[in-house]
mmCIF file of C-alpha atoms in Angstrom:
data_model
loop_
_atom_site.group_PDB
_atom_site.id
_atom_site.type_symbol
_atom_site.label_atom_id
_atom_site.label_comp_id
_atom_site.label_asym_id
_atom_site.label_seq_id
_atom_site.Cartn_x
_atom_site.Cartn_y
_atom_site.Cartn_z
ATOM 1 C CA MET A 1470 0.000 0.000 0.000
ATOM 2 C CA THR A 1471 2.950 2.320 0.578
ATOM 3 C CA SER A 1472 6.364 2.778 -0.946
ATOM 4 C CA THR A 1473 8.107 3.674 2.308
ATOM 5 C CA PRO A 1474 8.808 1.227 5.150
ATOM 6 C CA PHE A 1475 6.729 1.372 8.317
ATOM 7 C CA ASP A 1476 8.576 2.350 11.496
ATOM 8 C CA PRO A 1477 6.319 2.998 14.502
ATOM 9 C CA GLY A 1478 9.086 4.845 16.347
ATOM 10 C CA PRO A 1479 10.203 4.336 19.943
ATOM 11 C CA ALA A 1480 7.921 3.929 22.954
ATOM 12 C CA GLY A 1481 7.226 7.142 24.804
ATOM 13 C CA GLY A 1482 4.694 9.679 25.999
ATOM 14 C CA ALA A 1483 2.804 7.239 28.236
ATOM 15 C CA GLU A 1484 1.843 6.976 31.865
ATOM 16 C CA ALA A 1485 -0.272 4.661 34.016
ATOM 17 C CA VAL A 1486 -2.844 5.945 36.496
ATOM 18 C CA GLU A 1487 -4.704 3.846 39.069
ATOM 19 C CA ALA A 1488 -7.961 5.069 40.594
ATOM 20 C CA ASP A 1489 -10.782 3.212 42.310
ATOM 21 C CA GLY A 1490 -9.270 -0.167 41.426
ATOM 22 C CA ARG A 1491 -9.154 0.571 37.676
ATOM 23 C CA TRP A 1492 -6.140 1.336 35.539
ATOM 24 C CA THR A 1493 -5.858 3.982 32.853
ATOM 25 C CA HIS A 1494 -3.173 4.141 30.211
ATOM 26 C CA VAL A 1495 -2.489 7.731 29.145
ATOM 27 C CA LEU A 1496 -0.749 8.234 25.810
ATOM 28 C CA ARG A 1497 0.164 11.626 24.360
ATOM 29 C CA ARG A 1498 1.085 12.318 20.744
ATOM 30 C CA ARG A 1499 1.649 15.425 18.665
ATOM 31 C CA LEU A 1500 0.087 14.922 15.251
ATOM 32 C CA ARG A 1501 1.109 17.217 12.379
ATOM 33 C CA HIS A 1502 -2.502 17.920 11.423
ATOM 34 C CA PRO A 1503 -5.216 20.352 12.572
ATOM 35 C CA ARG A 1504 -7.850 19.221 15.062
ATOM 36 C CA PRO A 1505 -10.724 18.870 12.544
ATOM 37 C CA THR A 1506 -8.589 16.495 10.465
ATOM 38 C CA VAL A 1507 -7.635 14.422 13.502
ATOM 39 C CA TRP A 1508 -11.257 14.462 14.711
ATOM 40 C CA SER A 1509 -12.381 12.977 11.387
ATOM 41 C CA ALA A 1510 -9.794 10.204 11.702
ATOM 42 C CA LEU A 1511 -11.198 9.353 15.152
ATOM 43 C CA THR A 1512 -14.873 9.393 14.162
ATOM 44 C CA ASP A 1513 -15.345 8.638 10.451
ATOM 45 C CA PRO A 1514 -15.917 4.890 9.850
ATOM 46 C CA ALA A 1515 -13.956 4.870 6.575
ATOM 47 C CA GLN A 1516 -10.919 6.458 8.214
ATOM 48 C CA LEU A 1517 -11.190 4.262 11.331
ATOM 49 C CA ALA A 1518 -11.118 1.169 9.119
ATOM 50 C CA ALA A 1519 -7.771 2.378 7.721
ATOM 51 C CA TRP A 1520 -5.931 2.608 11.062
ATOM 52 C CA ALA A 1521 -7.882 1.469 14.156
ATOM 53 C CA PRO A 1522 -8.076 -2.023 15.726
ATOM 54 C CA TYR A 1523 -11.792 -1.970 15.001
ATOM 55 C CA THR A 1524 -14.344 -0.833 12.485
ATOM 56 C CA SER A 1525 -17.457 1.120 13.404
ATOM 57 C CA ASP A 1526 -21.047 0.736 12.280
ATOM 58 C CA ARG A 1527 -21.494 4.509 12.313
ATOM 59 C CA ASP A 1528 -19.816 7.884 12.704
ATOM 60 C CA LEU A 1529 -18.609 8.231 16.294
ATOM 61 C CA GLY A 1530 -18.982 12.020 16.259
ATOM 62 C CA ARG A 1531 -22.364 11.962 18.012
ATOM 63 C CA THR A 1532 -23.517 10.405 21.273
ATOM 64 C CA GLY A 1533 -25.435 7.149 21.474
ATOM 65 C CA GLU A 1534 -24.948 3.451 20.863
ATOM 66 C CA ALA A 1535 -22.542 2.007 18.321
ATOM 67 C CA THR A 1536 -20.922 -1.301 17.508
ATOM 68 C CA LEU A 1537 -17.155 -1.500 17.218
ATOM 69 C CA THR A 1538 -15.999 -4.643 15.467
ATOM 70 C CA MET A 1539 -12.602 -5.864 16.584
ATOM 71 C CA VAL A 1540 -10.555 -7.272 13.703
ATOM 72 C CA ASP A 1541 -7.838 -9.944 13.798
ATOM 73 C CA GLY A 1542 -7.156 -11.273 10.321
ATOM 74 C CA SER A 1543 -10.334 -12.941 9.142
ATOM 75 C CA THR A 1544 -11.783 -13.097 12.679
ATOM 76 C CA THR A 1545 -14.081 -10.312 13.853
ATOM 77 C CA VAL A 1546 -15.910 -9.719 17.123
ATOM 78 C CA ASP A 1547 -18.665 -7.147 17.622
ATOM 79 C CA LEU A 1548 -18.415 -5.236 20.884
ATOM 80 C CA PRO A 1549 -20.964 -2.720 22.134
ATOM 81 C CA ALA A 1550 -19.910 0.892 22.441
ATOM 82 C CA GLN A 1551 -21.639 3.882 23.978
ATOM 83 C CA ILE A 1552 -20.482 7.319 22.864
ATOM 84 C CA GLU A 1553 -20.892 9.370 26.034
ATOM 85 C CA ARG A 1554 -19.364 12.646 24.872
ATOM 86 C CA ALA A 1555 -18.749 13.997 21.397
ATOM 87 C CA GLU A 1556 -17.602 17.622 21.340
ATOM 88 C CA PRO A 1557 -16.023 18.218 17.905
ATOM 89 C CA PRO A 1558 -13.121 18.733 17.483
ATOM 90 C CA VAL A 1559 -12.102 18.721 21.157
ATOM 91 C CA LEU A 1560 -13.319 15.643 23.054
ATOM 92 C CA LEU A 1561 -14.556 12.138 22.250
ATOM 93 C CA GLU A 1562 -15.375 9.660 25.024
ATOM 94 C CA TYR A 1563 -16.900 6.225 24.693
ATOM 95 C CA SER A 1564 -17.101 2.798 26.253
ATOM 96 C CA TRP A 1565 -15.889 -0.171 24.255
ATOM 97 C CA GLY A 1566 -16.883 -3.412 25.923
ATOM 98 C CA ASP A 1567 -15.622 -2.982 29.512
ATOM 99 C CA ASP A 1568 -13.076 -0.294 28.582
ATOM 100 C CA LEU A 1569 -13.428 3.483 28.468
ATOM 101 C CA LEU A 1570 -11.609 5.613 25.888
ATOM 102 C CA ARG A 1571 -11.268 9.381 26.120
ATOM 103 C CA TRP A 1572 -9.635 11.277 23.234
ATOM 104 C CA GLU A 1573 -8.698 14.909 23.962
ATOM 105 C CA LEU A 1574 -7.557 17.160 21.099
ATOM 106 C CA GLU A 1575 -5.701 20.387 21.823
ATOM 107 C CA GLU A 1576 -4.494 22.915 19.256
ATOM 108 C CA ASP A 1577 -0.744 23.291 18.840
ATOM 109 C CA GLY A 1578 -0.295 25.764 16.003
ATOM 110 C CA ASP A 1579 -1.131 23.832 12.823
ATOM 111 C CA ALA A 1580 -0.786 20.551 14.733
ATOM 112 C CA THR A 1581 -2.818 18.696 17.353
ATOM 113 C CA LEU A 1582 -1.790 17.453 20.757
ATOM 114 C CA LEU A 1583 -3.739 14.232 21.217
ATOM 115 C CA THR A 1584 -4.193 12.680 24.647
ATOM 116 C CA LEU A 1585 -5.747 9.227 24.814
ATOM 117 C CA ARG A 1586 -6.916 7.959 28.197
ATOM 118 C CA HIS A 1587 -7.795 4.279 27.907
ATOM 119 C CA THR A 1588 -9.204 2.738 31.082
ATOM 120 C CA VAL A 1589 -8.654 -1.003 30.847
ATOM 121 C CA SER A 1590 -10.120 -4.038 32.601
ATOM 122 C CA GLY A 1591 -6.927 -4.881 34.512
ATOM 123 C CA GLN A 1592 -3.352 -3.755 35.106
ATOM 124 C CA GLU A 1593 -2.022 -6.450 32.754
ATOM 125 C CA TRP A 1594 -3.740 -4.610 29.871
ATOM 126 C CA LEU A 1595 -1.818 -1.331 30.376
ATOM 127 C CA THR A 1596 1.258 -2.348 28.399
ATOM 128 C CA ARG A 1597 -0.810 -4.226 25.828
ATOM 129 C CA ALA A 1598 -2.928 -1.140 25.218
ATOM 130 C CA ALA A 1599 0.117 1.134 25.138
ATOM 131 C CA ALA A 1600 1.869 -0.984 22.501
ATOM 132 C CA GLY A 1601 -1.300 -1.419 20.458
ATOM 133 C CA TRP A 1602 -2.311 2.233 20.452
ATOM 134 C CA HIS A 1603 1.273 3.255 19.728
ATOM 135 C CA LEU A 1604 1.147 1.209 16.512
ATOM 136 C CA CYS A 1605 -2.368 2.398 15.651
ATOM 137 C CA LEU A 1606 -1.508 6.074 16.094
ATOM 138 C CA ALA A 1607 1.625 5.684 13.975
ATOM 139 C CA VAL A 1608 -0.570 4.147 11.253
ATOM 140 C CA ALA A 1609 -3.140 6.961 11.695
ATOM 141 C CA GLU A 1610 -0.468 9.601 11.254
ATOM 142 C CA ARG A 1611 0.740 7.930 8.059
ATOM 143 C CA LEU A 1612 -2.876 7.903 6.824
ATOM 144 C CA LEU A 1613 -3.242 11.612 7.585
ATOM 145 C CA ASP A 1614 0.113 12.285 5.884
ATOM 146 C CA GLY A 1615 -1.276 10.738 2.694
ATOM 147 C CA ASP A 1616 1.051 7.735 2.897
ATOM 148 C CA PRO A 1617 -1.243 4.989 4.275
ATOM 149 C CA VAL A 1618 0.103 1.613 5.323
ATOM 150 C CA GLY A 1619 -3.248 0.014 6.168
ATOM 151 C CA PRO A 1620 -4.359 -1.127 9.590
ATOM 152 C CA ILE A 1621 -1.973 -3.229 11.658
ATOM 153 C CA VAL A 1622 -4.166 -5.332 13.917
ATOM 154 C CA GLY A 1623 -4.245 -8.623 15.762
ATOM 155 C CA GLU A 1624 -1.309 -11.014 15.353
ATOM 156 C CA ASP A 1625 0.063 -8.870 12.502
ATOM 157 C CA ALA A 1626 1.055 -6.260 15.097
ATOM 158 C CA ARG A 1627 3.808 -8.609 16.237
ATOM 159 C CA ASN A 1628 5.401 -8.250 12.782
ATOM 160 C CA HIS A 1629 5.613 -4.482 13.284
ATOM 161 C CA GLY A 1630 7.281 -4.129 16.674
ATOM 162 C CA TRP A 1631 4.434 -4.817 19.109
ATOM 163 C CA ASP A 1632 6.552 -7.103 21.338
ATOM 164 C CA GLU A 1633 9.385 -4.571 21.580
ATOM 165 C CA LEU A 1634 6.955 -1.709 22.238
ATOM 166 C CA HIS A 1635 5.155 -3.804 24.869
ATOM 167 C CA ASP A 1636 8.408 -4.490 26.743
ATOM 168 C CA ALA A 1637 9.524 -0.851 26.485
ATOM 169 C CA TYR A 1638 6.183 0.399 27.833
ATOM 170 C CA ALA A 1639 6.325 -2.136 30.685
ATOM 171 C CA ALA A 1640 9.678 -0.642 31.692
ATOM 172 C CA GLN A 1641 8.514 2.959 31.169
ATOM 173 C CA LEU A 1642 5.239 2.520 33.062
ATOM 174 C CA GLY A 1643 6.835 0.483 35.839
ATOM 175 C CA VAL A 1644 4.168 -2.202 35.670
ATOM 176 C CA PRO A 1645 4.450 -5.865 34.772
ATOM 177 C CA GLY A 1646 3.799 -6.553 31.119
ATOM 178 C CA GLY A 1647 0.898 -8.804 30.300
ATOM 179 C CA GLY A 1648 2.516 -10.322 27.213
ATOM 180 C CA TRP A 1649 0.625 -11.140 24.049
ATOM 181 C CA PRO A 1650 -3.072 -11.404 24.939
ATOM 182 C CA GLU A 1651 -4.586 -14.781 24.229
ATOM 183 C CA GLY A 1652 -8.159 -14.691 23.003
ATOM 184 C CA VAL A 1653 -8.125 -11.085 21.785
ATOM 185 C CA ALA A 1654 -10.194 -11.975 18.753
ATOM 186 C CA GLU A 1655 -12.758 -13.513 21.075
ATOM 187 C CA GLY A 1656 -13.377 -10.114 22.719
ATOM 188 C CA ARG A 1657 -10.839 -10.473 25.556
#
């Protein structure tokens, strides 16, 4: 799909926060695109299908129910989602199965500072989520740059540095790594 090799870059910009027995992975990225462009990548089903670990049955830019379909090769699993907040192009918050994702977009000149807060079902998912979202956001940036590589999801992530990113985030976050998640395609 692209003429240039895919390099997701080094692990970084992450932290782990524990509150009320739940864990949140916080990942920050500066994307070289204005907020409305980044917002579209986060909400438009066609763009999501080109970079995210799931597809969506509808635009995520408005509140209400949705279905996010997790993809791993030829295996797919539908998971319920509830868009709780949609404030274009500043804030998007939704549940995805048992997880909660909050995307905050802040202007930075012609660029966007993106903060993702992903509350996961257990501490062992922090490093898995960090490595996965790291890859996904690198793919999203390539899409926005006009040099798409296609989504890198499921087992294929291991061919693009997921294991190394996972281990680096485990060290950075100071939490034990959960390793490759078994049964991801079955909805965790």
